[in-house]
mmCIF file of N, CA and C in Angstrom:
data_model
loop_
_atom_site.group_PDB
_atom_site.id
_atom_site.type_symbol
_atom_site.label_atom_id
_atom_site.label_comp_id
_atom_site.label_asym_id
_atom_site.label_seq_id
_atom_site.Cartn_x
_atom_site.Cartn_y
_atom_site.Cartn_z
ATOM 1 N N MET G 1 49.806 -29.896 45.693
ATOM 2 C CA MET G 1 50.445 -30.071 44.411
ATOM 3 C C MET G 1 50.926 -28.735 43.846
ATOM 4 N N VAL G 2 50.113 -27.704 44.052
ATOM 5 C CA VAL G 2 50.499 -26.373 43.587
ATOM 6 C C VAL G 2 51.743 -25.893 44.340
ATOM 7 N N MET G 3 51.795 -26.184 45.630
ATOM 8 C CA MET G 3 52.938 -25.775 46.431
ATOM 9 C C MET G 3 54.219 -26.470 45.948
ATOM 10 N N GLY G 4 54.122 -27.732 45.607
ATOM 11 C CA GLY G 4 55.280 -28.475 45.120
ATOM 12 C C GLY G 4 55.818 -27.913 43.818
ATOM 13 N N PHE G 5 54.917 -27.608 42.882
ATOM 14 C CA PHE G 5 55.356 -27.029 41.611
ATOM 15 C C PHE G 5 55.871 -25.600 41.792
ATOM 16 N N SER G 6 55.313 -24.873 42.749
ATOM 17 C CA SER G 6 55.809 -23.514 43.018
ATOM 18 C C SER G 6 57.233 -23.550 43.569
ATOM 19 N N ILE G 7 57.483 -24.478 44.480
ATOM 20 C CA ILE G 7 58.838 -24.614 45.026
ATOM 21 C C ILE G 7 59.799 -25.076 43.940
ATOM 22 N N ALA G 8 59.353 -26.032 43.105
ATOM 23 C CA ALA G 8 60.195 -26.509 42.005
ATOM 24 C C ALA G 8 60.504 -25.374 41.033
ATOM 25 N N LEU G 9 59.534 -24.508 40.784
ATOM 26 C CA LEU G 9 59.739 -23.372 39.880
ATOM 27 C C LEU G 9 60.768 -22.401 40.449
ATOM 28 N N ILE G 10 60.716 -22.146 41.732
ATOM 29 C CA ILE G 10 61.686 -21.243 42.363
ATOM 30 C C ILE G 10 63.091 -21.837 42.300
ATOM 31 N N VAL G 11 63.209 -23.123 42.612
ATOM 32 C CA VAL G 11 64.520 -23.779 42.585
ATOM 33 C C VAL G 11 65.073 -23.807 41.163
ATOM 34 N N LEU G 12 64.229 -24.168 40.192
ATOM 35 C CA LEU G 12 64.680 -24.192 38.799
ATOM 36 C C LEU G 12 65.060 -22.801 38.310
ATOM 37 N N SER G 13 64.340 -21.780 38.751
ATOM 38 C CA SER G 13 64.676 -20.411 38.353
ATOM 39 C C SER G 13 66.048 -20.011 38.869
ATOM 40 N N LEU G 14 66.334 -20.341 40.116
ATOM 41 C CA LEU G 14 67.645 -20.009 40.681
ATOM 42 C C LEU G 14 68.766 -20.777 39.992
ATOM 43 N N LEU G 15 68.545 -22.059 39.728
ATOM 44 C CA LEU G 15 69.560 -22.848 39.036
ATOM 45 C C LEU G 15 69.787 -22.360 37.608
ATOM 46 N N LEU G 16 68.710 -21.960 36.940
ATOM 47 C CA LEU G 16 68.835 -21.447 35.580
ATOM 48 C C LEU G 16 69.601 -20.131 35.556
ATOM 49 N N MET G 17 69.337 -19.265 36.518
ATOM 50 C CA MET G 17 70.092 -18.012 36.603
ATOM 51 C C MET G 17 71.573 -18.279 36.840
ATOM 52 N N LEU G 18 71.859 -19.227 37.714
ATOM 53 C CA LEU G 18 73.249 -19.563 38.006
ATOM 54 C C LEU G 18 73.965 -20.095 36.772
ATOM 55 N N THR G 19 73.332 -20.997 36.032
ATOM 56 C CA THR G 19 74.000 -21.556 34.856
ATOM 57 C C THR G 19 74.166 -20.522 33.749
ATOM 58 N N VAL G 20 73.217 -19.621 33.597
ATOM 59 C CA VAL G 20 73.364 -18.568 32.584
ATOM 60 C C VAL G 20 74.510 -17.635 32.954
ATOM 61 N N LEU G 21 74.635 -17.319 34.236
ATOM 62 C CA LEU G 21 75.711 -16.425 34.660
ATOM 63 C C LEU G 21 77.080 -17.086 34.594
ATOM 64 N N LEU G 22 77.134 -18.405 34.588
ATOM 65 C CA LEU G 22 78.413 -19.105 34.490
ATOM 66 C C LEU G 22 78.974 -19.139 33.075
ATOM 67 N N HIS G 23 78.154 -18.846 32.076
ATOM 68 C CA HIS G 23 78.623 -18.882 30.698
ATOM 69 C C HIS G 23 79.660 -17.808 30.439
ATOM 70 N N LYS G 24 80.585 -18.141 29.561
ATOM 71 C CA LYS G 24 81.610 -17.179 29.162
ATOM 72 C C LYS G 24 81.000 -16.203 28.173
ATOM 73 N N GLY G 25 81.347 -14.942 28.288
ATOM 74 C CA GLY G 25 80.816 -13.930 27.398
ATOM 75 C C GLY G 25 81.328 -14.107 25.981
ATOM 76 N N LYS G 26 80.470 -13.906 24.997
ATOM 77 C CA LYS G 26 80.849 -14.064 23.601
ATOM 78 C C LYS G 26 81.265 -12.743 22.969
ATOM 79 N N GLY G 27 81.185 -11.654 23.693
ATOM 80 C CA GLY G 27 81.604 -10.370 23.169
ATOM 81 C C GLY G 27 80.418 -9.488 22.810
ATOM 82 N N GLY G 28 80.614 -8.195 22.971
ATOM 83 C CA GLY G 28 79.601 -7.243 22.576
ATOM 84 C C GLY G 28 78.509 -6.992 23.596
ATOM 85 N N GLY G 29 78.590 -7.617 24.742
ATOM 86 C CA GLY G 29 77.529 -7.434 25.725
ATOM 87 C C GLY G 29 78.053 -6.828 27.004
ATOM 88 N N LEU G 30 77.353 -7.093 28.086
ATOM 89 C CA LEU G 30 77.742 -6.542 29.377
ATOM 90 C C LEU G 30 79.030 -7.172 29.897
ATOM 91 N N SER G 31 79.352 -8.385 29.427
ATOM 92 C CA SER G 31 80.575 -9.020 29.909
ATOM 93 C C SER G 31 81.812 -8.245 29.461
ATOM 94 N N ASP G 32 81.755 -7.603 28.290
ATOM 95 C CA ASP G 32 82.879 -6.776 27.834
ATOM 96 C C ASP G 32 83.031 -5.526 28.691
ATOM 97 N N MET G 33 81.917 -5.018 29.178
ATOM 98 C CA MET G 33 81.965 -3.801 29.968
ATOM 99 C C MET G 33 82.697 -4.026 31.290
ATOM 100 N N PHE G 34 82.621 -5.242 31.826
ATOM 101 C CA PHE G 34 83.267 -5.539 33.089
ATOM 102 C C PHE G 34 84.581 -6.282 32.920
ATOM 103 N N GLY G 35 85.170 -6.220 31.741
ATOM 104 C CA GLY G 35 86.491 -6.814 31.548
ATOM 105 C C GLY G 35 86.484 -8.201 30.963
ATOM 106 N N GLY G 36 85.357 -8.720 30.566
ATOM 107 C CA GLY G 36 85.309 -10.052 29.988
ATOM 108 C C GLY G 36 85.843 -10.106 28.572
ATOM 109 N N GLY G 37 85.911 -8.977 27.895
ATOM 110 C CA GLY G 37 86.360 -8.965 26.510
ATOM 111 C C GLY G 37 87.858 -8.972 26.352
ATOM 112 N N MET G 38 88.602 -8.917 27.451
ATOM 113 C CA MET G 38 90.051 -8.876 27.355
ATOM 114 C C MET G 38 90.654 -10.257 27.175
ATOM 115 N N GLN G 39 89.879 -11.283 27.356
ATOM 116 C CA GLN G 39 90.394 -12.630 27.182
ATOM 117 C C GLN G 39 90.243 -13.034 25.732
ATOM 118 N N SER G 40 91.199 -13.812 25.250
ATOM 119 C CA SER G 40 91.106 -14.299 23.877
ATOM 120 C C SER G 40 90.763 -15.777 23.900
ATOM 121 N N SER G 41 89.827 -16.153 23.070
ATOM 122 C CA SER G 41 89.479 -17.566 22.995
ATOM 123 C C SER G 41 90.393 -18.230 21.978
ATOM 124 N N VAL G 42 90.956 -19.355 22.352
ATOM 125 C CA VAL G 42 91.953 -20.016 21.523
ATOM 126 C C VAL G 42 91.318 -21.187 20.786
ATOM 127 N N GLY G 43 90.202 -21.048 20.239
ATOM 128 C CA GLY G 43 89.647 -22.076 19.376
ATOM 129 C C GLY G 43 88.613 -22.977 20.012
ATOM 130 N N GLY G 44 87.389 -22.784 19.645
ATOM 131 C CA GLY G 44 86.330 -23.683 20.052
ATOM 132 C C GLY G 44 85.939 -23.570 21.510
ATOM 133 N N SER G 45 84.983 -24.388 21.854
ATOM 134 C CA SER G 45 84.544 -24.405 23.239
ATOM 135 C C SER G 45 85.011 -25.701 23.884
ATOM 136 N N SER G 46 85.266 -25.641 25.132
ATOM 137 C CA SER G 46 85.769 -26.807 25.847
ATOM 138 C C SER G 46 84.621 -27.745 26.191
ATOM 139 N N VAL G 47 84.986 -28.903 26.691
ATOM 140 C CA VAL G 47 83.987 -29.893 27.087
ATOM 141 C C VAL G 47 83.130 -29.351 28.223
ATOM 142 N N ALA G 48 83.751 -28.618 29.127
ATOM 143 C CA ALA G 48 82.996 -28.058 30.257
ATOM 144 C C ALA G 48 81.941 -27.071 29.773
ATOM 145 N N GLU G 49 82.273 -26.258 28.767
ATOM 146 C CA GLU G 49 81.291 -25.300 28.260
ATOM 147 C C GLU G 49 80.156 -25.987 27.525
ATOM 148 N N ARG G 50 80.483 -27.038 26.775
ATOM 149 C CA ARG G 50 79.420 -27.778 26.091
ATOM 150 C C ARG G 50 78.493 -28.451 27.089
ATOM 151 N N ASN G 51 79.059 -28.996 28.156
ATOM 152 C CA ASN G 51 78.222 -29.597 29.196
ATOM 153 C C ASN G 51 77.376 -28.539 29.893
ATOM 154 N N LEU G 52 77.950 -27.357 30.120
ATOM 155 C CA LEU G 52 77.195 -26.264 30.727
ATOM 156 C C LEU G 52 76.057 -25.830 29.811
ATOM 157 N N ASP G 53 76.308 -25.821 28.505
ATOM 158 C CA ASP G 53 75.242 -25.503 27.553
ATOM 159 C C ASP G 53 74.113 -26.518 27.634
ATOM 160 N N ARG G 54 74.474 -27.792 27.697
ATOM 161 C CA ARG G 54 73.462 -28.850 27.786
ATOM 162 C C ARG G 54 72.652 -28.736 29.075
ATOM 163 N N ILE G 55 73.348 -28.490 30.177
ATOM 164 C CA ILE G 55 72.659 -28.354 31.467
ATOM 165 C C ILE G 55 71.713 -27.162 31.441
ATOM 166 N N THR G 56 72.151 -26.062 30.826
ATOM 167 C CA THR G 56 71.316 -24.862 30.746
ATOM 168 C C THR G 56 70.063 -25.123 29.914
ATOM 169 N N VAL G 57 70.215 -25.820 28.800
ATOM 170 C CA VAL G 57 69.058 -26.126 27.950
ATOM 171 C C VAL G 57 68.093 -27.050 28.682
ATOM 172 N N ILE G 58 68.615 -28.062 29.358
ATOM 173 C CA ILE G 58 67.750 -28.990 30.097
ATOM 174 C C ILE G 58 67.008 -28.264 31.208
ATOM 175 N N LEU G 59 67.720 -27.405 31.946
ATOM 176 C CA LEU G 59 67.061 -26.636 33.002
ATOM 177 C C LEU G 59 66.008 -25.699 32.434
ATOM 178 N N GLY G 60 66.289 -25.101 31.284
ATOM 179 C CA GLY G 60 65.311 -24.220 30.647
ATOM 180 C C GLY G 60 64.058 -24.959 30.232
ATOM 181 N N LEU G 61 64.231 -26.170 29.698
ATOM 182 C CA LEU G 61 63.068 -26.970 29.312
ATOM 183 C C LEU G 61 62.262 -27.424 30.527
ATOM 184 N N LEU G 62 62.958 -27.812 31.596
ATOM 185 C CA LEU G 62 62.263 -28.180 32.830
ATOM 186 C C LEU G 62 61.519 -26.995 33.424
ATOM 187 N N TRP G 63 62.137 -25.823 33.363
ATOM 188 C CA TRP G 63 61.525 -24.592 33.858
ATOM 189 C C TRP G 63 60.248 -24.284 33.081
ATOM 190 N N LEU G 64 60.324 -24.410 31.761
ATOM 191 C CA LEU G 64 59.159 -24.159 30.919
ATOM 192 C C LEU G 64 58.057 -25.178 31.190
ATOM 193 N N ALA G 65 58.427 -26.446 31.314
ATOM 194 C CA ALA G 65 57.435 -27.486 31.607
ATOM 195 C C ALA G 65 56.775 -27.252 32.957
ATOM 196 N N CYS G 66 57.543 -26.788 33.927
ATOM 197 C CA CYS G 66 56.998 -26.506 35.253
ATOM 198 C C CYS G 66 55.999 -25.349 35.192
ATOM 199 N N ILE G 67 56.313 -24.335 34.415
ATOM 200 C CA ILE G 67 55.399 -23.197 34.275
ATOM 201 C C ILE G 67 54.102 -23.622 33.601
ATOM 202 N N VAL G 68 54.216 -24.403 32.520
ATOM 203 C CA VAL G 68 53.015 -24.843 31.804
ATOM 204 C C VAL G 68 52.160 -25.737 32.713
ATOM 205 N N THR G 69 52.802 -26.663 33.409
ATOM 206 C CA THR G 69 52.064 -27.564 34.300
ATOM 207 C C THR G 69 51.379 -26.789 35.420
ATOM 208 N N LEU G 70 52.088 -25.858 36.010
ATOM 209 C CA LEU G 70 51.519 -25.063 37.101
ATOM 210 C C LEU G 70 50.338 -24.224 36.606
ATOM 211 N N SER G 71 50.468 -23.652 35.423
ATOM 212 C CA SER G 71 49.353 -22.845 34.899
ATOM 213 C C SER G 71 48.138 -23.715 34.569
ATOM 214 N N LEU G 72 48.366 -24.941 34.058
ATOM 215 C CA LEU G 72 47.242 -25.836 33.780
ATOM 216 C C LEU G 72 46.561 -26.296 35.071
ATOM 217 N N ILE G 73 47.364 -26.558 36.100
ATOM 218 C CA ILE G 73 46.785 -26.952 37.394
ATOM 219 C C ILE G 73 45.950 -25.812 37.974
ATOM 220 N N LEU G 74 46.461 -24.602 37.885
ATOM 221 C CA LEU G 74 45.726 -23.459 38.431
ATOM 222 C C LEU G 74 44.465 -23.156 37.632
ATOM 223 N N LYS G 75 44.508 -23.425 36.326
ATOM 224 C CA LYS G 75 43.336 -23.112 35.497
ATOM 225 C C LYS G 75 42.241 -24.186 35.638
ATOM 226 N N PHE G 76 42.636 -25.450 35.603
ATOM 227 C CA PHE G 76 41.650 -26.515 35.602
ATOM 228 C C PHE G 76 41.505 -27.223 36.956
ATOM 229 N N GLY G 77 42.412 -26.946 37.871
ATOM 230 C CA GLY G 77 42.350 -27.652 39.148
ATOM 231 C C GLY G 77 41.577 -26.871 40.127
#
């Protein structure tokens, strides 16, 4: 069971990193340093960005739940 949650944690970590890196830069950060600040946003976020936000939040919650579950299994199991 510990092995299953460990593998799930690794997979969720990689997916979470990928979704965070797919986000468009909002300005003032490292994305501006590499040329991300040269684009102009023409009003609001698109449907794809909102869906990416939702996917990122869901993955983050699953990642957190996996960490809590794994720590409880290791402590009490």
